[in-house]
XYZ file of C-alpha atoms in Angstrom:
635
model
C 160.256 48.390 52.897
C 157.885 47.133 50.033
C 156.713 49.621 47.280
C 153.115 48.184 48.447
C 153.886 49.176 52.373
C 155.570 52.567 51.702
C 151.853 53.045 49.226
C 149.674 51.926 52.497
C 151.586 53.532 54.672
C 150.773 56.685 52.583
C 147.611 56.381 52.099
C 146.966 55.878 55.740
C 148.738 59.739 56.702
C 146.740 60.664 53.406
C 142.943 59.893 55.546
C 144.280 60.912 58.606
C 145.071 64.227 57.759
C 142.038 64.987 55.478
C 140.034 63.123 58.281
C 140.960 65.798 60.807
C 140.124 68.212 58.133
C 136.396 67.288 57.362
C 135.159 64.946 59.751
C 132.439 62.223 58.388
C 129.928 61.913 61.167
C 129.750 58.161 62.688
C 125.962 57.183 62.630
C 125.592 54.895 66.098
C 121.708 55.422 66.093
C 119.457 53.695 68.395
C 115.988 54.135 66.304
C 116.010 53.517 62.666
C 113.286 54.021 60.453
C 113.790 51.173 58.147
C 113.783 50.770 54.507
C 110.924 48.207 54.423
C 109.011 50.930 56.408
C 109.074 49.733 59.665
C 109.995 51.564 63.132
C 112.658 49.767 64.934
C 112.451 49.802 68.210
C 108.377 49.331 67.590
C 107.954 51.241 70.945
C 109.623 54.197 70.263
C 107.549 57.867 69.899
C 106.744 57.385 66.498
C 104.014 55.926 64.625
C 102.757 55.486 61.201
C 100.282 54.251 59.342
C 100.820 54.371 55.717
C 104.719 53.673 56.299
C 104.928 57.283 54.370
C 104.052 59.849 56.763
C 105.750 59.387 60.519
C 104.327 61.200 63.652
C 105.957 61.736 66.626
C 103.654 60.800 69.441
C 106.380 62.232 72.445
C 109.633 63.231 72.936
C 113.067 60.813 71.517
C 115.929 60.764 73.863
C 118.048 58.421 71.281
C 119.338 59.001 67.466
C 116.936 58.452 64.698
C 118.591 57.121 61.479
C 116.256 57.368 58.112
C 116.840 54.195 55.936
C 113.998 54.924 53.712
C 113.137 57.301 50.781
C 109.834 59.349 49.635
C 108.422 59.934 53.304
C 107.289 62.471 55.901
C 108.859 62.782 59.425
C 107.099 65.013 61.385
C 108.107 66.077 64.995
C 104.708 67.083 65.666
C 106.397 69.652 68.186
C 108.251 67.022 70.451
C 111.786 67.368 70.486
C 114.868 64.542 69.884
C 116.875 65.085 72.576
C 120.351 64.067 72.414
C 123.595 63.614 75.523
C 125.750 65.943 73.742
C 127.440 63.747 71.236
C 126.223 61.380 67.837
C 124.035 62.757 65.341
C 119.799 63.343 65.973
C 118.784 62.489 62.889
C 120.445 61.336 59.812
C 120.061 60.854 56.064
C 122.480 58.136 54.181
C 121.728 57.908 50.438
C 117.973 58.933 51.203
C 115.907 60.980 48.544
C 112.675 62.628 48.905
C 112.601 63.131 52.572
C 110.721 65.427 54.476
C 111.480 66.686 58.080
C 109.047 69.230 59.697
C 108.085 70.611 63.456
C 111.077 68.747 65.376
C 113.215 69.990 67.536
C 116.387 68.898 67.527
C 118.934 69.819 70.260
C 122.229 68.681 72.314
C 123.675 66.659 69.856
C 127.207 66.943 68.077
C 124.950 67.112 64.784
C 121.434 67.886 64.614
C 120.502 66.324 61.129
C 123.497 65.283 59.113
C 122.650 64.204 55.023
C 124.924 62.335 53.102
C 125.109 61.321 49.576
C 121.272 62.255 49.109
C 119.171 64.000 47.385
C 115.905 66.368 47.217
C 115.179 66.407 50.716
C 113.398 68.908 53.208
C 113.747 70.335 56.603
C 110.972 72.346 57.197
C 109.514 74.449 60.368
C 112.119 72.519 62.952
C 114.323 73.383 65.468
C 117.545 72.677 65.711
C 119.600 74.297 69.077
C 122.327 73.395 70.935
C 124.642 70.890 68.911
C 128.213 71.484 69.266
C 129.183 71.101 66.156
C 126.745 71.834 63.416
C 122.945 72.420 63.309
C 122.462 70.913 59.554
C 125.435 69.236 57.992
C 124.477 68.272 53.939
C 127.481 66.562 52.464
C 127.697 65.062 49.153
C 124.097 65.811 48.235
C 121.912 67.798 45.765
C 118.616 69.408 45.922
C 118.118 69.715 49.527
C 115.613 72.538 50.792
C 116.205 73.782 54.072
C 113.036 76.187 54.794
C 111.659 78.145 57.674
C 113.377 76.819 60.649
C 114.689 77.650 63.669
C 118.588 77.248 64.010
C 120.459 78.714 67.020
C 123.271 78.015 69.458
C 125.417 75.561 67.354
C 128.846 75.361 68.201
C 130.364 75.565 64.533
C 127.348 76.546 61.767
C 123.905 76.731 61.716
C 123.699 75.162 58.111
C 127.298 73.379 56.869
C 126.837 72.097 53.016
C 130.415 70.141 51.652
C 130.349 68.925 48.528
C 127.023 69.373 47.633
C 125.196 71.613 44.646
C 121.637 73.009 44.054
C 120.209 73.475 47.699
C 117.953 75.927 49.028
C 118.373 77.791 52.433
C 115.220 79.905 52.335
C 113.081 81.663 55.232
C 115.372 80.632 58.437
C 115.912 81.994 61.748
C 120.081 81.563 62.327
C 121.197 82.399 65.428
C 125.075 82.202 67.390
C 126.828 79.813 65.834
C 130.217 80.333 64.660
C 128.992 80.497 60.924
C 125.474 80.871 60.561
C 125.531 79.452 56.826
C 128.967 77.718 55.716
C 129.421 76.473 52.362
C 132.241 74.552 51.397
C 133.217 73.162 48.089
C 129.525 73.739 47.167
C 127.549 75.283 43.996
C 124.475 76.457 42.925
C 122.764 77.136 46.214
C 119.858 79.510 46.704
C 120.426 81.461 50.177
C 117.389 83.969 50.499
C 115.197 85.436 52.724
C 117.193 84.253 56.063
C 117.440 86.165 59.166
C 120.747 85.173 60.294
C 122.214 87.185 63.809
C 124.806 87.352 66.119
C 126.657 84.353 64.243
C 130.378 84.826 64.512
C 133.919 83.923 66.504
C 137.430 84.904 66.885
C 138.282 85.647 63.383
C 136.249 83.058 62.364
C 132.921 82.152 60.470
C 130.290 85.198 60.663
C 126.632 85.312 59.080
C 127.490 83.495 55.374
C 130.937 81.780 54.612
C 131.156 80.754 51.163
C 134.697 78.812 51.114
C 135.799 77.457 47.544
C 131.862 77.577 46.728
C 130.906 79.073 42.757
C 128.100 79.934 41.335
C 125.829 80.384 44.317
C 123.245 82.967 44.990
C 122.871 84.853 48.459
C 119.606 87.507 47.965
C 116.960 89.030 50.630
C 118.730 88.071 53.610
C 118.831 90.397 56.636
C 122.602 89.613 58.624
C 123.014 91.465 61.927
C 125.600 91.343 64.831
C 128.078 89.103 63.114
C 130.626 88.944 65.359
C 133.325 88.057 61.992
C 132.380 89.045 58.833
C 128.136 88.977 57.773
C 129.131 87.229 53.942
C 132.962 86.044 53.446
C 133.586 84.813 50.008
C 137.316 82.694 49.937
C 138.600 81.244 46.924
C 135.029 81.801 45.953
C 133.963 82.995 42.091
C 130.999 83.399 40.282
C 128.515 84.187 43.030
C 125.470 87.186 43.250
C 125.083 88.810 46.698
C 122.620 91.017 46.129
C 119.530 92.736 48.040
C 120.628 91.603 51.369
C 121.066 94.269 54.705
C 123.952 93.694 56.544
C 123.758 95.690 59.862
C 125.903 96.115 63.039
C 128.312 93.948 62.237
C 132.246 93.738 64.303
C 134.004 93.210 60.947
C 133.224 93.703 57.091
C 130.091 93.012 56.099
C 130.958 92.015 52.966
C 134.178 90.323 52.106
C 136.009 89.147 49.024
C 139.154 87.450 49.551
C 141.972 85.036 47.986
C 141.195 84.324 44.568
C 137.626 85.242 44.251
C 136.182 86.126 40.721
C 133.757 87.224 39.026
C 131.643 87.888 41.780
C 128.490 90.225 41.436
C 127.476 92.427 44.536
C 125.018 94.469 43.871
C 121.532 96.527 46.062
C 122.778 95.530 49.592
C 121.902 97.678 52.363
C 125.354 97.701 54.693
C 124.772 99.599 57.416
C 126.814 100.183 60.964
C 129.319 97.744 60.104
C 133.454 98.377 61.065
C 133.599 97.426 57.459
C 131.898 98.322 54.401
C 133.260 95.797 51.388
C 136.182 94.775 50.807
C 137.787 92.898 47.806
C 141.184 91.492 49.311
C 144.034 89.315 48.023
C 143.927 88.502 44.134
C 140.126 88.933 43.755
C 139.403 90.201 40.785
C 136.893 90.899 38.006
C 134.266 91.644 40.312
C 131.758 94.181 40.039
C 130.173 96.010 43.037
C 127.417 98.322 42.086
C 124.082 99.764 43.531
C 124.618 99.257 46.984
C 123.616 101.466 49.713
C 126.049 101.992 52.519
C 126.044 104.472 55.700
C 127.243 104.478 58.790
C 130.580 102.046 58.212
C 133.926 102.564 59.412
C 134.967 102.155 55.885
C 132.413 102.199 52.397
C 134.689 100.243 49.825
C 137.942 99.017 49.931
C 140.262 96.973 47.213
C 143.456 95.771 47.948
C 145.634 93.643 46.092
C 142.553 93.348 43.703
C 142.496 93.912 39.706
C 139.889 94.587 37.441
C 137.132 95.297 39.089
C 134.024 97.197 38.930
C 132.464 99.239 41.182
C 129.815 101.222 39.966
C 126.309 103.399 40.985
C 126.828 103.065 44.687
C 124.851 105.185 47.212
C 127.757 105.560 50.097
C 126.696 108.018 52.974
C 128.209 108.964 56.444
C 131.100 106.064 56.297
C 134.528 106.456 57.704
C 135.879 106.637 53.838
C 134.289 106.069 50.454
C 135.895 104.257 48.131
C 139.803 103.127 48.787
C 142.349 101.468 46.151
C 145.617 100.350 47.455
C 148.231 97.849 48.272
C 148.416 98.074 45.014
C 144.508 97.631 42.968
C 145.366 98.541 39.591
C 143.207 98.393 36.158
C 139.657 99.226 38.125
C 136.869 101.125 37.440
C 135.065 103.538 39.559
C 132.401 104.946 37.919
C 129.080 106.908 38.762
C 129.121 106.796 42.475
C 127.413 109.239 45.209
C 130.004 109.810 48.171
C 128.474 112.205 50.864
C 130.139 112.715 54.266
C 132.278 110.116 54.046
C 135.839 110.604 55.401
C 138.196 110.532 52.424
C 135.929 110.370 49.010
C 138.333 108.319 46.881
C 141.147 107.622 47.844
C 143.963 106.077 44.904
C 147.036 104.348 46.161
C 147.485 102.312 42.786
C 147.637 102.779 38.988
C 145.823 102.647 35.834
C 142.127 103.120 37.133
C 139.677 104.774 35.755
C 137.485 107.267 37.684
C 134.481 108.400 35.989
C 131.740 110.525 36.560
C 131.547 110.211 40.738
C 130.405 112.851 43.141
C 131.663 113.580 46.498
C 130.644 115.813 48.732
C 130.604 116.708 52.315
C 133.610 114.496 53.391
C 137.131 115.367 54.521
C 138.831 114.793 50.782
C 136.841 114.283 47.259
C 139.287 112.587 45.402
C 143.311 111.718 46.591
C 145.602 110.066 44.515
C 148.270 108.769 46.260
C 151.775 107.611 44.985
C 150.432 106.360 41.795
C 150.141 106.919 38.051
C 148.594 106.533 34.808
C 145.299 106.514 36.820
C 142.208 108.631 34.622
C 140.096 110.741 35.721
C 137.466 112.364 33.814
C 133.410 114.312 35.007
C 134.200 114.330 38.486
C 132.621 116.224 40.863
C 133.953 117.363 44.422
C 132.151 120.331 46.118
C 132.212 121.161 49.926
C 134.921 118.810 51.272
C 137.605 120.407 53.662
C 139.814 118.944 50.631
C 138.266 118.546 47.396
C 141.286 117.493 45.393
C 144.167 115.635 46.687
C 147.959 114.618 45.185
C 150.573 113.115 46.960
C 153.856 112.202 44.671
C 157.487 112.729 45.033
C 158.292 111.447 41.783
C 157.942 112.491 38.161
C 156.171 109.206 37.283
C 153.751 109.582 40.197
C 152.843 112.860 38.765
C 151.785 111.244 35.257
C 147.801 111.024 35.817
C 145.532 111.923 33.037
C 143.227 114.321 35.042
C 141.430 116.793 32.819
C 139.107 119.978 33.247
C 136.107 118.254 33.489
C 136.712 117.122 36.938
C 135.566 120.302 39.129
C 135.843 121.252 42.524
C 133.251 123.959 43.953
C 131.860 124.062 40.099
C 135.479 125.341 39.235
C 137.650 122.818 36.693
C 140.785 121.644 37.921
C 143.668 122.244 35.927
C 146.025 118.871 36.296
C 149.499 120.100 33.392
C 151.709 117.323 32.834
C 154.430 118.286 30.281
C 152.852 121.743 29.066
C 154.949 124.640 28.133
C 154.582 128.551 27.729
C 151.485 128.802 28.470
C 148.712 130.366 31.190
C 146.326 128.732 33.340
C 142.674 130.288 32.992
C 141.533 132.278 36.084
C 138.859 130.147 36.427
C 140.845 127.392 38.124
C 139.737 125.740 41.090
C 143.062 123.659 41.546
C 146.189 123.617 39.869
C 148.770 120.819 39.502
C 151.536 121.342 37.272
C 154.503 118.622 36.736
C 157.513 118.914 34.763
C 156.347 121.953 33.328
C 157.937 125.330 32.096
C 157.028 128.533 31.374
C 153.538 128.852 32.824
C 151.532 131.477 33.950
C 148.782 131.808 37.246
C 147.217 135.454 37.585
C 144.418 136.357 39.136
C 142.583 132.713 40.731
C 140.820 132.569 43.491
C 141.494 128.790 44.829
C 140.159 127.554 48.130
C 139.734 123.755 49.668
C 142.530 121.479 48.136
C 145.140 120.084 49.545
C 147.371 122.064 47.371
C 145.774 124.734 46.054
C 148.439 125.107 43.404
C 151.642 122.616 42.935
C 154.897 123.440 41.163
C 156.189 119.846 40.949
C 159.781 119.452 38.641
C 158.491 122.884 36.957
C 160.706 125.845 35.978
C 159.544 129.683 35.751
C 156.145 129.476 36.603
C 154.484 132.384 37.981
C 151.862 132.164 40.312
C 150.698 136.036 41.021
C 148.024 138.258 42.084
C 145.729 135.430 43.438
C 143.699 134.502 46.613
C 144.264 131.141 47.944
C 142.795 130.060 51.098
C 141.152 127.143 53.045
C 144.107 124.584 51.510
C 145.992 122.635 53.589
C 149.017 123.742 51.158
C 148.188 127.373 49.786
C 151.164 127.055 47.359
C 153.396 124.252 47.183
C 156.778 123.675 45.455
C 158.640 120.365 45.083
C 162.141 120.397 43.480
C 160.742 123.544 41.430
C 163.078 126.606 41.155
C 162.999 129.854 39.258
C 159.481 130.274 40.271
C 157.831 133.349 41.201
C 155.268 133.784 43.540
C 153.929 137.196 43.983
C 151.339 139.412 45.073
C 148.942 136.578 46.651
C 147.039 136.177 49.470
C 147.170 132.508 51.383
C 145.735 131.689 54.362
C 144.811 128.648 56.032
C 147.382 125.285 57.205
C 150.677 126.422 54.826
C 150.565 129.255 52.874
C 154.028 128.423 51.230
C 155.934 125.355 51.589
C 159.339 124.903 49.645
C 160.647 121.076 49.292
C 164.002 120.668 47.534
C 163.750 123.990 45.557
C 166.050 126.248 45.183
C 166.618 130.105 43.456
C 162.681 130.846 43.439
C 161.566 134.399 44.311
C 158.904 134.850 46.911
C 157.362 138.595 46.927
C 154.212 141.072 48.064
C 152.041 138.515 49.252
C 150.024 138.675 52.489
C 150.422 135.046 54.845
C 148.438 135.423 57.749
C 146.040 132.819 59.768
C 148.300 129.839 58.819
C 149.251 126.595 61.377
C 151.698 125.087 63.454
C 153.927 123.953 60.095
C 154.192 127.544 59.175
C 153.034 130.516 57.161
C 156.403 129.697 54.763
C 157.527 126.050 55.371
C 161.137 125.217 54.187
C 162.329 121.529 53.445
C 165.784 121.430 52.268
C 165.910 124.339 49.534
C 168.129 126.470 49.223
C 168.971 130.095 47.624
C 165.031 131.300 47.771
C 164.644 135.269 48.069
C 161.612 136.667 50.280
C 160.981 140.177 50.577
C 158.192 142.656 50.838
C 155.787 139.798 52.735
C 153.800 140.606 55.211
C 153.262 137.728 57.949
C 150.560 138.252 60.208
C 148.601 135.832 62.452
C 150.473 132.948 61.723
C 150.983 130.218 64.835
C 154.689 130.057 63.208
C 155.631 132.178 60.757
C 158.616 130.353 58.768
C 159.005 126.378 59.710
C 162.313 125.012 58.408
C 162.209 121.714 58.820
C 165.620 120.570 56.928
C 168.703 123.245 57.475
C 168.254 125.898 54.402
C 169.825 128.826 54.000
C 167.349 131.181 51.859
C 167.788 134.931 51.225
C 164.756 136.998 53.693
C 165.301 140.379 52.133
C 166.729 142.023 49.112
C 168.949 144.846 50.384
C 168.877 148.514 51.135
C 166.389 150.085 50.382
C 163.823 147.320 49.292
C 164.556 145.465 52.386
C 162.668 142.684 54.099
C 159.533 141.507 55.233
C 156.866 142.557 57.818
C 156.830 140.384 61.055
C 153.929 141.052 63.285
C 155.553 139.621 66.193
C 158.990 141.749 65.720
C 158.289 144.024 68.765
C 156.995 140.757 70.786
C 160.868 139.163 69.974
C 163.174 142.659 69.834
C 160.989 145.230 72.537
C 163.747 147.077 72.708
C 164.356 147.529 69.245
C 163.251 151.260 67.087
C 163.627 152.736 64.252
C 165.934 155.809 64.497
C 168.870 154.813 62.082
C 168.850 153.970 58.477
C 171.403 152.838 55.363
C 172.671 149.897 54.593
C 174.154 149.403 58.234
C 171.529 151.090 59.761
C 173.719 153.344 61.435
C 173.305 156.484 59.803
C 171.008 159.097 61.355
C 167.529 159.403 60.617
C 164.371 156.774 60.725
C 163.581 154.549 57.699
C 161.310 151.923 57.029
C 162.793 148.933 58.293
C 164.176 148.027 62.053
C 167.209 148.971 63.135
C 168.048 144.881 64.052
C 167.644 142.077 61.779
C 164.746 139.374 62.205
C 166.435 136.120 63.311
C 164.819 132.891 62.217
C 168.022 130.765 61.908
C 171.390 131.365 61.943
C 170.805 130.498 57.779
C 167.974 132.568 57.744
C 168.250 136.192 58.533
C 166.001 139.380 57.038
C 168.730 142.208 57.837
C 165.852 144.913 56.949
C 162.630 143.937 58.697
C 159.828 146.316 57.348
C 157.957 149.150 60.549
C 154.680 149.450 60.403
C 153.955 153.378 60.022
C 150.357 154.005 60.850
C 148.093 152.562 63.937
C 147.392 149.071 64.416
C 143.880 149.593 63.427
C 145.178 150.620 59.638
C 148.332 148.987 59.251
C 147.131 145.711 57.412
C 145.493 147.414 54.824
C 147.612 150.032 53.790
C 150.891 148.315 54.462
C 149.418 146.005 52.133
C 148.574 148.395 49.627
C 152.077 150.368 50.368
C 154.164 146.499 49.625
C 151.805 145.488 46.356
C 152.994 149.980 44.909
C 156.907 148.800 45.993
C 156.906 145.304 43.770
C 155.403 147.160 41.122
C 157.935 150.070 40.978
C 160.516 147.239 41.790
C 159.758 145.240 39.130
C 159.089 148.283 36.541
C 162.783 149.422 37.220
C 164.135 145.915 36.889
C 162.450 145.842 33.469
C 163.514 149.251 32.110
């Protein structure tokens, strides 16, 4: 085969393929408007008189091709009526053409431009072509104004190639894409009502496809059944000032490789989706939008560097999210009410600045990630204000001070910190790889850890009131911790993962849920005595097989289990010692408490007094027994 074959043969696969791709609609016209002015056939609808300005004078059932420049075609309210295929009318190379009150309908293109420039379609309508209402290829400086443009099969308005158009004051109606821009620039979209546009997974209200520097403002997209603006491998655009309502999908969407994008005062409302920023877009800045009512507010993934900033978000699903991983944003100045999960980070090196959430399920949750900042944040009245999930040392490593607050009380985030004690004014505490610290005396409510021993060693967390948090007190591979004299109530009131040789004394766990009032993953060696469970759905979940220490022999003994008698009915008190087997009535059962066969209290404590008293004073009776305990222990 000849080097000149094998090159035609090429080239030949070469325009089939892109022809499948972007189809270049074949003009077969049956009335032309000529270039020397004249009307062929002579006896079609149309009329002039000045070869400038042409007037319908009743409806065209054939094609109308324009082979003339700087005129006036106006439909005069009759329509051009097509048979389902060929174009109605169409522009090749034409400049300064006008096209007003026509309607245009049933063809597989309703007016198709090509290669022109500075043209008008004005006050028209243009229903019912399968394939696209207005197709503009390879032009400049067309204005499509005030029209009418519903019930296309592919888009309303389809622009390829071309630059420096204006899509102002239209009515776009169910087409696949109501406005599709391809491989376009500086357009002007504004002012459009564009509804119920939209397929399977495809098109929506405005599709801006490998198209820079274009403008989208003042346009009111509702009931997209796809996305209401999709930006792909599209940079350098403003969206801004638009409402996006009711839409099946997001409303706003910024995908593959779009940059530099500015969104900013849209009104998203009732959509499945807020906006997202998805797939190596980056650099973009969303700020000043108002948003209530989505299934989510904002949402990055895969997306660096971006800016999102003095949003409004109200009543969504979730707030802001960063995952998959986003890493090196900014969040900054945003209002998050009742909104699911405030802001939620599942990536690294953000910066979170000066936000408030309220009124939602979490404020702020940080989420397998690090080196993220965090600084004049402030949660109040979420079921969880403050939020970290880690199992890592590195994952731990956030720079979260005390100006962050939750219920006007400063968080307390220690990474590193030695010999040293937490001020009572805490509303959370997180400490990591610490040693040495001190808790006395906080009152902590609405976290999801209300405080965290994470890789820390003798910390003392003691005489405080934690409640309303999902985990009262939480240790991860923590040991030689002590934990005493507290009250916790709510989901866990203790939960032990991987921690071993920590002593667990005098506090009260009561009201806590299914996972337990003391929740045991694989640690090992713990001592409880002298707690008093009461009201808990379970008292002591073990989850991994632990064997842990559940008293601390004759005669401090055990704990207090509420539902003893309900287990052992036959059970009393009439012996005592070690063995309980010597005559006479102590304080403690005369059977052990049986959680496991790992996890035994040999002296469960009796209550002494009726029902009515027992809490308080058994309370006040355990607190005098760890104090006399821990006195003797000293001297």
């Amino acid at each position: 085969m000849s080097k000149n074959l094998a090159s035609l043969i090429l080239a030949l696969i070469l325009i089939g393929v892109f022809g499948l791709a972007i189809r270049v609609p074949k003009v077969e016209a049956t009335i032309y408007i000529k270039a020397d002015g004249s009307i062929d056939p002579p006896t079609a609808n149309i009329t002039s008189v000045d070869n400038s300005t042409y007037i319908f004078t009743g409806n065209v059932n054939d094609s109308i091709a324009v082979q003339r420049d700087n005129i006036v075609i106006d439909g005069a309210d009759f329509t051009v009526q097509g048979a389902g295929s060929l174009t109605g009318i169409s522009l090749y190379e034409r400049s300064n053409v006008t096209i007003k009150r026509v309607h245009i309908r049933n063809f597989t293109y309703g007016i198709y431009i090509y290669e022109s420039s500075n043209n008008t379609i004005i006050s028209s309508n243009i229903t019912a072509n399968s394939d696209q209402g207005v197709y503009v290829r390879s032009s400049t400086h067309s204005n499509i104004t005030g029209n009418n443009i519903a019930n296309n099969g592919e888009d309303g308005v389809f622009l390829l190639y071309s630059s420096n158009s204006s899509i102002y004051g239209n009515n776009i109606v169910d087409s696949e894409a109501g406005i599709h821009l391809q491989s376009s620039s500086h357009h002007r979209i504004f002012g459009n009502n564009i509804t119920d546009n939209g397929g399977l997974q495809v098109g929506g209200g405005v599709w801006l496809d490998r198209a820079d520097f274009n403008t989208l403002s003042g346009n009111n997209i509702t009931a997209s059944g796809w996305h209401g603006i999709q930006l792909e491998r599209a940079s350098n655009n403003s969206i801004s000032e638009n409402e996006i309502m009711a839409g099946t999908n997001r409303a706003i969407i910024v995908d593959y490789y779009s940059d530099y994008n500015n969104i900013t005062g849209n009104r998203i409302i009732d959509n499945y989706k807020g906006i997202e920023l998805s797939r190596s877009s980056h650099y973009n800045t969303i700020s000043g939008n108002t948003m209530t009512l989505n299934g989510e507010g904002i949402h990055a993934r895969y997306s660096d560097y971006n800016s999102i900033f003095g949003n409004n978000i109200t009543d969504n699903g979730s707030g802001i999210m960063l995952s998959d991983p986003s890493n090196n944003n900014s969040i900054s100045g945003n209002i998050i009410t009742d909104s699911g999960n405030g802001i939620t980070v599942g990536s690294s090196n953000n910066s979170i600045y000066g936000n408030i959430i309220t009124g939602g399920n979490a404020g702020i949750s940080i989420q397998h990630s690090s080196n993220n900042t965090l600084r004049d944040n402030t949660m109040a009245n979420n079921r969880y204000n403050f939020l970290i999930r880690a199992y890592n040392l590195p994952n731990f490593l956030n720079d979260v001070d005390d100006s962050n607050t939750v219920d006007d009380k400063p968080i307390y985030y220690w990474v590193d910190s030695h010999d040293s004690t937490i001020p009572s004014d805490a509303g959370c505490v997180i400490l990591a790889n610490c040693t040495n610290i001190s808790i006395r005396n906080v009152n902590i409510s609405h976290n999801w850890q209300g405080v965290a021993f994470a890789l820390t060693t003798n910390a003392t967390i003691a005489e405080s009131n934690i409640t309303n948090t999902q985990y009262c007190i939480w240790l991860w591979n923590s040991s030689n911790c002590y934990i005493n004299e507290n009250y916790v109530s709510h989901f866990i009131g203790i939960q032990l993962e991987y921690s071993s040789n920590n002593t667990i004394y005098g506090n009260v766990i009561t009201g806590c849920g299914n996972w337990g009032g003391v929740g045991v993953v694989e640690s090992y060696d713990n001592t409880f005595f002298g707690n008093n469970f009461t009201d808990n759905y379970i008292h002591v979940k073990i989850d991994v097989a632990s064997a842990n220490n559940w008293d601390d022999g004759y005669p401090e003994g055990g704990n207090y289990w509420d539902n003893f008698k309900y287990l052992y009915p036959h059970v009393n008190n009439v012996y005592s010692g070690p063995y309980q087997n010597e005559t006479g009535s102590d304080n403690f059962w005369d059977s052990q408490y049986t959680i496991n066969a790992d996890n035994i209290d040999q002296y469960p404590i009796v209550p002494e007094f009726p029902s009515i008293i027992i809490l308080p004073l058994f309370m006040i009776v355990t607190l005098l027994t760890v104090k006399i305990y821990r006195r003797k222990n000293i001297l």
